[in-house]
């Protein structure tokens, strides 16, 4: 059930004049729906951030390793007198 559906359901039920116990149950359902939606969104956001950080660290490590290997090759070639 999406958030918009929760809002619409609550608004429609409020318009048609429910008694207090029915309104309480529908507002509690709306609250539960919104909390669940917020929880899902926050978990998804955290997962996306973690995935991006993982790939950044992976690429960063690869780039640093490549830089170090290239620098070593240039240094060794320079010491041996080999031109690139």
CSV table of C-alpha atoms in Angstrom, one decimal:
chain,number,residue,atom,x,y,z
A,1,UNK,CA,0.0,0.0,0.0
A,2,UNK,CA,1.6,3.3,-1.0
A,3,UNK,CA,1.5,6.5,0.9
A,4,UNK,CA,-0.8,8.3,-1.5
A,5,UNK,CA,-3.4,5.5,-1.1
A,6,UNK,CA,-3.1,5.8,2.7
A,7,UNK,CA,-3.8,9.6,2.5
A,8,UNK,CA,-6.8,9.1,0.1
A,9,UNK,CA,-8.3,6.3,2.2
A,10,UNK,CA,-8.1,8.4,5.4
A,11,UNK,CA,-9.5,11.5,3.7
A,12,UNK,CA,-12.4,9.6,2.2
A,13,UNK,CA,-13.3,7.9,5.5
A,14,UNK,CA,-13.1,11.2,7.3
A,15,UNK,CA,-15.5,12.8,4.8
A,16,UNK,CA,-18.2,10.1,5.2
A,17,UNK,CA,-18.5,10.6,9.0
A,18,UNK,CA,-17.2,7.6,10.9
A,19,UNK,CA,-17.6,7.3,14.6
A,20,UNK,CA,-14.5,7.9,16.9
A,21,UNK,CA,-13.4,4.3,17.2
A,22,UNK,CA,-13.4,3.8,13.4
A,23,UNK,CA,-11.5,7.0,12.9
A,24,UNK,CA,-8.9,6.0,15.5
A,25,UNK,CA,-8.3,2.7,13.7
A,26,UNK,CA,-8.0,4.3,10.3
A,27,UNK,CA,-5.6,7.0,11.6
A,28,UNK,CA,-3.5,4.3,13.3
A,29,UNK,CA,-3.5,2.4,10.0
A,30,UNK,CA,-2.3,5.6,8.3
A,31,UNK,CA,0.4,6.1,10.9
A,32,UNK,CA,1.6,2.5,10.5
A,33,UNK,CA,1.7,2.9,6.7
A,34,UNK,CA,3.7,6.1,6.9
A,35,UNK,CA,6.1,4.6,9.5
A,36,UNK,CA,6.6,1.5,7.3
A,37,UNK,CA,7.2,3.6,4.2
A,38,UNK,CA,9.7,5.8,6.1
A,39,UNK,CA,11.5,2.8,7.4
A,40,UNK,CA,11.7,1.2,3.9
A,41,UNK,CA,13.0,4.5,2.4
A,42,UNK,CA,15.6,4.9,5.0
A,43,UNK,CA,16.9,1.3,4.6
A,44,UNK,CA,17.0,1.7,0.9
A,45,UNK,CA,18.9,5.0,1.2
A,46,UNK,CA,21.4,3.4,3.5
A,47,UNK,CA,21.9,0.4,1.1
A,48,UNK,CA,22.5,2.8,-1.8
A,49,UNK,CA,25.0,4.8,0.1
A,50,UNK,CA,26.8,1.7,1.3
A,51,UNK,CA,26.9,0.4,-2.3
A,52,UNK,CA,28.3,3.7,-3.6
A,53,UNK,CA,30.9,3.8,-0.9
A,54,UNK,CA,31.9,0.2,-1.7
A,55,UNK,CA,32.4,1.0,-5.4
A,56,UNK,CA,34.3,4.2,-4.6
A,57,UNK,CA,36.7,2.4,-2.3
A,58,UNK,CA,37.2,-0.4,-4.9
A,59,UNK,CA,37.9,2.1,-7.6
A,60,UNK,CA,40.1,4.3,-5.3
A,61,UNK,CA,42.2,1.2,-4.4
A,62,UNK,CA,42.5,0.2,-8.0
A,63,UNK,CA,43.6,3.7,-9.1
A,64,UNK,CA,46.1,4.0,-6.3
A,65,UNK,CA,47.5,0.5,-7.1
A,66,UNK,CA,47.7,1.5,-10.8
A,67,UNK,CA,49.5,4.7,-10.0
A,68,UNK,CA,52.0,3.0,-7.8
A,69,UNK,CA,52.7,0.3,-10.3
A,70,UNK,CA,53.1,2.9,-13.1
A,71,UNK,CA,55.4,5.0,-10.9
A,72,UNK,CA,57.6,2.0,-10.1
A,73,UNK,CA,57.9,1.1,-13.8
A,74,UNK,CA,58.9,4.6,-14.7
A,75,UNK,CA,61.4,4.7,-11.9
A,76,UNK,CA,62.9,1.3,-12.8
A,77,UNK,CA,63.0,2.2,-16.5
A,78,UNK,CA,64.7,5.5,-15.7
A,79,UNK,CA,67.3,3.8,-13.5
A,80,UNK,CA,68.0,1.3,-16.3
A,81,UNK,CA,68.2,4.0,-18.9
A,82,UNK,CA,65.2,2.6,-20.9
A,83,UNK,CA,63.3,5.3,-22.7
A,84,UNK,CA,59.5,5.1,-22.8
